[in-house]
Amino acid sequence: MKVLILTEKPFAPAAVAGIREILEGAGHEVATLEKYTERAQALEAVKDANALIIRSDKVDAEVMAAAPELKIVVRAGAGYDNVDLAAATERGIVVMNTPGQNANAVAELVFGMLVFGVRQFFTGKAGSELLGKRLGILAFGNVGRNVARIAKGFGMDVWAYDAYCPAEAIEAAGVHAAASQAELFAECDVISLHIPATAETKGSINGALCGTMKKGAILVNTARKEVIDEASLLALMQERTDLRYLTDIKPDADADFAAKCEGRYFATPKKMGAQTAEANVNAGLAAARQICGYFADGCTKFQVNK
Ligand code: 3PG
């Protein structure tokens, strides 16, 4: 089978080498299209692919239509909001993710951004410390759990809320379960977002919710751009000049945030939470193994469009 690694944001070379080794060892052919700049390049590259390994690359009905031989798409990562699941299901294409494989990388970046933020973006001004501060983790999945583990090392008071995870499971991880999302936002010094972008969550982190945050609170977003209601958050941050926003996903209104919230806003130039060699290897090799398993035995363990 022909497997195309379609990555606008490329994997580390070690990950590509490992993916090749696994797939070629199982008799598959591997092609790559990395750092592409035009959608047309992707449409051309997928035309004879039987399988795709992607990251945040958009795989919609048009891409699938350009790939008549496509049988499986594996998103090497957690969030699969970039894949049109309904279109895939209609075509009988299996879509999988590789849950947990890049979670530690994202969690570590949360603290990289937080330390940078509380230390006044390394300008030399006196900042503050994380020790003793209360961290609220919104969604207690693989990334949220890693964030909790690292936060304990900083001596933070760790809280979490997850609409789909029972409070007992959160408490079992040694984390205080907030009663609601509202309580989490109102009671914590730092909120770290780990929710996927779904119909339910898009735009849910808005000015009204963030307006309940404590004085001097910090919002950290390593999840998705779409979960933020940018207009109302921006308006709130102009009113509440004590709030800070640190994000790994540049908002559409990046220039406005940067101009109007100077010294309280930071966005990475490109989403880099999962951009470590380790995460690339973990997620990339898992994707390769899942493709081998699917073609060899029909294994659909990580299928997300069942
Ligand atoms: C994910 O959903 O796994 C992360 O957001 C990482 O995305 P990336 O592979 O595009 O860096």
Short mmCIF file of C-alpha atoms and ligand atoms in Angstrom, two decimals:
data_model
loop_
_atom_site.label_atom_id
_atom_site.label_comp_id
_atom_site.label_asym_id
_atom_site.label_seq_id
_atom_site.Cartn_x
_atom_site.Cartn_y
_atom_site.Cartn_z
CA MET A 1 0.00 0.00 0.00
CA LYS A 2 1.15 3.57 -0.57
CA VAL A 3 1.33 5.66 2.59
CA LEU A 4 1.74 9.42 2.26
CA ILE A 5 3.15 11.45 5.15
CA LEU A 6 1.31 14.72 4.56
CA THR A 7 2.68 17.26 7.01
CA GLU A 8 2.66 20.99 6.45
CA LYS A 9 4.53 21.19 9.76
CA PRO A 10 7.09 18.40 9.34
CA PHE A 11 7.99 15.71 11.85
CA ALA A 12 11.53 15.60 13.21
CA PRO A 13 13.75 13.59 10.81
CA ALA A 14 14.06 10.75 13.36
CA ALA A 15 10.29 10.32 13.29
CA VAL A 16 10.16 10.16 9.48
CA ALA A 17 12.99 7.60 9.49
CA GLY A 18 11.16 5.50 12.09
CA ILE A 19 7.86 5.69 10.20
CA ARG A 20 9.61 4.57 7.02
CA GLU A 21 11.29 1.68 8.77
CA ILE A 22 8.02 0.35 10.17
CA LEU A 23 5.98 0.78 7.00
CA GLU A 24 8.63 -0.35 4.52
CA GLY A 25 9.43 -3.28 6.82
CA ALA A 26 5.80 -4.34 6.43
CA GLY A 27 6.04 -4.05 2.64
CA HIS A 28 4.38 -0.65 2.21
CA GLU A 29 5.62 2.21 0.07
CA VAL A 30 6.20 5.60 1.74
CA ALA A 31 5.98 9.05 0.16
CA THR A 32 6.24 12.44 1.83
CA LEU A 33 4.84 15.89 1.22
CA GLU A 34 6.20 18.22 3.89
CA LYS A 35 6.11 22.00 4.33
CA TYR A 36 3.66 22.40 1.48
CA THR A 37 2.34 25.89 0.97
CA GLU A 38 -0.54 25.36 -1.45
CA ARG A 39 -3.58 23.15 -1.07
CA ALA A 40 -3.11 22.10 -4.71
CA GLN A 41 0.14 20.35 -3.73
CA ALA A 42 -1.73 18.23 -1.21
CA LEU A 43 -4.52 17.47 -3.67
CA GLU A 44 -1.94 16.26 -6.21
CA ALA A 45 0.07 14.24 -3.68
CA VAL A 46 -2.90 12.26 -2.32
CA LYS A 47 -4.10 11.04 -5.71
CA ASP A 48 -2.63 7.52 -5.45
CA ALA A 49 -2.33 7.26 -1.66
CA ASN A 50 -3.98 4.38 0.18
CA ALA A 51 -3.17 5.82 3.58
CA LEU A 52 -2.30 9.23 5.01
CA ILE A 53 -0.35 10.17 8.10
CA ILE A 54 -1.19 13.77 8.96
CA ARG A 55 -0.85 16.29 11.78
CA SER A 56 -3.09 19.39 11.75
CA ASP A 57 -3.36 19.05 7.97
CA LYS A 58 -6.88 19.57 6.70
CA VAL A 59 -8.44 16.45 5.22
CA ASP A 60 -11.88 17.42 4.00
CA ALA A 61 -14.26 16.10 1.34
CA GLU A 62 -12.22 17.76 -1.42
CA VAL A 63 -9.00 16.05 -0.33
CA MET A 64 -10.82 12.72 -0.07
CA ALA A 65 -12.33 13.20 -3.51
CA ALA A 66 -8.82 13.75 -4.86
CA ALA A 67 -7.75 10.45 -3.28
CA PRO A 68 -9.87 7.69 -4.79
CA GLU A 69 -7.65 4.93 -3.36
CA LEU A 70 -7.69 6.27 0.19
CA LYS A 71 -8.62 3.75 2.89
CA ILE A 72 -7.25 5.16 6.12
CA VAL A 73 -6.18 8.51 7.58
CA VAL A 74 -4.19 8.56 10.80
CA ARG A 75 -3.90 11.87 12.58
CA ALA A 76 -0.56 11.58 14.41
CA GLY A 77 -1.80 13.44 17.45
CA ALA A 78 -4.89 13.89 19.56
CA GLY A 79 -7.32 16.37 18.00
CA TYR A 80 -9.02 15.31 14.77
CA ASP A 81 -11.14 18.40 14.17
CA ASN A 82 -9.11 18.90 10.96
CA VAL A 83 -10.64 15.78 9.41
CA ASP A 84 -14.16 15.70 8.01
CA LEU A 85 -15.34 12.54 9.75
CA ALA A 86 -18.75 12.49 8.05
CA ALA A 87 -17.16 12.68 4.61
CA ALA A 88 -14.72 9.91 5.57
CA THR A 89 -17.47 7.67 6.89
CA GLU A 90 -19.49 8.22 3.73
CA ARG A 91 -16.50 7.10 1.67
CA GLY A 92 -15.76 4.16 4.01
CA ILE A 93 -12.43 5.71 5.01
CA VAL A 94 -11.20 4.83 8.49
CA VAL A 95 -9.94 7.77 10.56
CA MET A 96 -7.75 7.23 13.63
CA ASN A 97 -5.80 9.37 16.05
CA THR A 98 -2.88 8.44 18.32
CA PRO A 99 -4.15 9.50 21.74
CA GLY A 100 -1.63 10.37 24.43
CA GLN A 101 1.45 10.11 22.24
CA ASN A 102 2.25 13.83 22.24
CA ALA A 103 0.59 14.71 25.55
CA ASN A 104 3.72 15.25 27.61
CA ALA A 105 5.17 17.62 25.01
CA VAL A 106 2.06 19.79 25.11
CA ALA A 107 1.97 19.69 28.91
CA GLU A 108 5.61 20.76 29.17
CA LEU A 109 4.93 23.71 26.89
CA VAL A 110 2.15 24.87 29.22
CA PHE A 111 4.79 25.39 31.89
CA GLY A 112 7.28 26.90 29.47
CA MET A 113 4.68 29.51 28.57
CA LEU A 114 3.59 29.97 32.17
CA VAL A 115 7.09 30.59 33.50
CA PHE A 116 7.71 32.97 30.60
CA GLY A 117 4.45 34.75 31.42
CA VAL A 118 4.83 35.06 35.17
CA ARG A 119 8.44 36.21 34.72
CA GLN A 120 7.21 39.16 32.65
CA PHE A 121 8.32 37.67 29.31
CA PHE A 122 11.96 37.80 30.46
CA THR A 123 12.06 41.59 30.28
CA GLY A 124 13.89 41.90 33.59
CA LYS A 125 10.85 43.23 35.49
CA ALA A 126 10.00 41.47 38.76
CA GLY A 127 7.53 38.68 38.15
CA SER A 128 5.92 36.04 40.32
CA GLU A 129 6.18 32.33 41.09
CA LEU A 130 3.95 29.32 40.49
CA LEU A 131 4.52 27.77 43.92
CA GLY A 132 1.29 27.80 45.90
CA LYS A 133 -0.83 29.15 43.05
CA ARG A 134 -4.00 27.32 42.12
CA LEU A 135 -4.05 25.79 38.66
CA GLY A 136 -7.36 24.90 37.00
CA ILE A 137 -7.17 22.27 34.28
CA LEU A 138 -10.14 22.30 31.92
CA ALA A 139 -10.56 18.73 30.63
CA PHE A 140 -8.72 15.88 32.27
CA GLY A 141 -7.57 13.82 29.30
CA ASN A 142 -4.03 12.81 28.44
CA VAL A 143 -2.66 16.36 28.29
CA GLY A 144 -4.59 17.51 31.36
CA ARG A 145 -3.22 14.60 33.39
CA ASN A 146 0.35 15.39 32.35
CA VAL A 147 -0.21 19.05 33.23
CA ALA A 148 -1.40 17.95 36.69
CA ARG A 149 1.70 15.79 37.20
CA ILE A 150 4.08 18.61 36.30
CA ALA A 151 2.10 21.21 38.28
CA LYS A 152 2.58 19.19 41.45
CA GLY A 153 6.35 19.47 40.94
CA PHE A 154 5.96 23.25 40.91
CA GLY A 155 4.06 23.01 44.19
CA MET A 156 0.80 24.26 42.68
CA ASP A 157 -2.64 23.54 44.11
CA VAL A 158 -4.12 21.52 41.25
CA TRP A 159 -7.81 21.57 40.36
CA ALA A 160 -9.57 20.16 37.32
CA TYR A 161 -12.96 19.98 35.72
CA ASP A 162 -14.04 17.65 32.94
CA ALA A 163 -17.64 17.33 31.83
CA TYR A 164 -16.94 13.76 30.67
CA CYS A 165 -14.71 12.51 33.50
CA PRO A 166 -16.23 11.64 36.88
CA ALA A 167 -15.00 13.63 39.87
CA GLU A 168 -13.83 10.39 41.52
CA ALA A 169 -11.40 9.74 38.64
CA ILE A 170 -9.99 13.26 38.98
CA GLU A 171 -9.65 12.89 42.75
CA ALA A 172 -8.00 9.48 42.26
CA ALA A 173 -5.24 11.29 40.38
CA GLY A 174 -4.61 13.47 43.45
CA VAL A 175 -6.32 16.49 41.92
CA HIS A 176 -9.21 18.46 43.38
CA ALA A 177 -12.32 18.08 41.22
CA ALA A 178 -14.09 21.40 40.75
CA ALA A 179 -17.87 21.14 40.83
CA SER A 180 -18.28 22.95 37.52
CA GLN A 181 -16.44 24.84 34.80
CA ALA A 182 -17.74 28.04 36.38
CA GLU A 183 -16.23 27.14 39.74
CA LEU A 184 -12.89 26.26 38.12
CA PHE A 185 -12.68 29.66 36.40
CA ALA A 186 -13.76 31.59 39.49
CA GLU A 187 -11.43 29.86 41.95
CA CYS A 188 -8.13 29.40 40.13
CA ASP A 189 -5.15 31.67 39.53
CA VAL A 190 -4.28 29.97 36.26
CA ILE A 191 -6.60 28.20 33.83
CA SER A 192 -5.11 25.76 31.32
CA LEU A 193 -7.37 24.68 28.46
CA HIS A 194 -7.32 21.07 27.23
CA ILE A 195 -10.72 20.74 25.59
CA PRO A 196 -11.10 19.62 21.98
CA ALA A 197 -12.74 21.87 19.38
CA THR A 198 -16.27 20.51 19.05
CA ALA A 199 -19.65 22.04 18.29
CA GLU A 200 -20.14 22.27 22.05
CA THR A 201 -16.81 23.88 22.95
CA LYS A 202 -16.25 26.28 20.05
CA GLY A 203 -16.43 29.85 21.33
CA SER A 204 -17.20 28.58 24.85
CA ILE A 205 -14.24 30.36 26.47
CA ASN A 206 -15.64 33.84 26.30
CA GLY A 207 -15.47 37.19 28.04
CA ALA A 208 -18.35 36.39 30.41
CA LEU A 209 -16.66 33.23 31.65
CA CYS A 210 -13.17 34.75 31.83
CA GLY A 211 -14.62 37.83 33.53
CA THR A 212 -15.18 35.66 36.60
CA MET A 213 -11.46 34.90 36.86
CA LYS A 214 -9.52 36.09 39.90
CA LYS A 215 -7.53 39.29 39.91
CA GLY A 216 -4.27 38.78 38.02
CA ALA A 217 -5.40 35.42 36.60
CA ILE A 218 -3.76 33.84 33.57
CA LEU A 219 -5.46 31.91 30.77
CA VAL A 220 -3.25 29.41 28.93
CA ASN A 221 -4.42 27.89 25.66
CA THR A 222 -2.56 24.94 24.18
CA ALA A 223 -5.82 23.42 22.91
CA ARG A 224 -7.48 25.04 19.91
CA LYS A 225 -8.02 28.56 18.56
CA GLU A 226 -11.71 27.88 17.96
CA VAL A 227 -12.61 27.30 21.62
CA ILE A 228 -11.99 31.00 22.31
CA ASP A 229 -14.55 33.69 21.59
CA GLU A 230 -11.88 36.19 20.56
CA ALA A 231 -13.99 39.34 20.39
CA SER A 232 -15.42 39.06 23.90
CA LEU A 233 -12.09 37.94 25.41
CA LEU A 234 -10.32 40.88 23.80
CA ALA A 235 -12.98 43.29 25.06
CA LEU A 236 -12.70 41.83 28.57
CA MET A 237 -8.92 42.07 28.59
CA GLN A 238 -9.11 45.75 27.75
CA GLU A 239 -11.47 46.27 30.68
CA ARG A 240 -9.65 43.91 33.07
CA THR A 241 -6.07 45.02 32.65
CA ASP A 242 -4.97 42.51 35.29
CA LEU A 243 -5.72 39.44 33.12
CA ARG A 244 -3.14 37.69 30.97
CA TYR A 245 -3.56 35.39 27.97
CA LEU A 246 -0.85 33.01 26.75
CA THR A 247 -1.61 30.92 23.70
CA ASP A 248 0.06 28.35 21.50
CA ILE A 249 -2.51 28.92 18.79
CA LYS A 250 -2.35 32.39 17.32
CA PRO A 251 -5.81 33.99 17.36
CA ASP A 252 -7.25 35.55 14.21
CA ALA A 253 -7.13 38.80 16.18
CA ASP A 254 -3.45 38.35 17.10
CA ALA A 255 -2.48 41.87 16.05
CA ASP A 256 -5.29 43.38 18.16
CA PHE A 257 -4.42 41.30 21.22
CA ALA A 258 -0.75 42.23 20.81
CA ALA A 259 -1.49 45.96 20.44
CA LYS A 260 -4.23 46.26 23.07
CA CYS A 261 -2.90 43.87 25.70
CA GLU A 262 0.81 44.63 25.54
CA GLY A 263 2.77 42.90 28.27
CA ARG A 264 -0.18 40.62 29.08
CA TYR A 265 -0.47 38.60 25.89
CA PHE A 266 1.78 36.12 24.14
CA ALA A 267 1.21 33.83 21.16
CA THR A 268 3.74 31.37 19.76
CA PRO A 269 4.48 32.07 16.07
CA LYS A 270 3.35 28.54 15.13
CA LYS A 271 1.55 25.89 17.20
CA MET A 272 4.43 24.08 18.82
CA GLY A 273 2.98 22.15 21.76
CA ALA A 274 3.60 18.79 20.11
CA GLN A 275 6.68 19.93 18.22
CA THR A 276 9.36 17.87 19.96
CA ALA A 277 11.41 15.04 18.52
CA GLU A 278 10.03 12.74 21.22
CA ALA A 279 6.40 13.56 20.52
CA ASN A 280 6.96 13.30 16.76
CA VAL A 281 8.54 9.88 17.21
CA ASN A 282 5.84 8.68 19.63
CA ALA A 283 2.92 9.86 17.51
CA GLY A 284 4.49 9.15 14.11
CA LEU A 285 5.55 5.59 14.94
CA ALA A 286 2.18 4.88 16.56
CA ALA A 287 0.50 6.09 13.36
CA ALA A 288 2.72 3.83 11.24
CA ARG A 289 1.98 0.82 13.46
CA GLN A 290 -1.74 1.53 13.37
CA ILE A 291 -1.66 1.61 9.56
CA CYS A 292 0.25 -1.68 9.47
CA GLY A 293 -2.26 -3.21 11.90
CA TYR A 294 -5.18 -2.00 9.86
CA PHE A 295 -3.89 -3.37 6.58
CA ALA A 296 -2.64 -6.62 8.14
CA ASP A 297 -5.52 -7.55 10.45
CA GLY A 298 -8.21 -4.90 10.05
CA CYS A 299 -7.40 -3.54 13.53
CA THR A 300 -9.50 -0.41 14.17
CA LYS A 301 -8.68 0.13 17.85
CA PHE A 302 -8.09 3.87 17.54
CA GLN A 303 -10.77 4.57 14.94
CA VAL A 304 -12.64 7.79 15.71
CA ASN A 305 -15.36 7.59 13.03
CA LYS A 306 -16.96 4.32 14.12
C1 3PG B 1 -2.84 17.51 18.70
O1 3PG B 1 -4.07 17.64 18.57
O2 3PG B 1 -2.29 16.40 18.76
C2 3PG B 1 -1.99 18.73 18.91
O3 3PG B 1 -2.72 19.90 18.77
C3 3PG B 1 -0.74 18.76 18.04
O4 3PG B 1 -0.97 19.17 16.73
P1 3PG B 1 0.21 19.20 15.65
O5 3PG B 1 0.54 17.79 15.31
O6 3PG B 1 -0.33 19.96 14.50
O7 3PG B 1 1.39 19.89 16.26
#
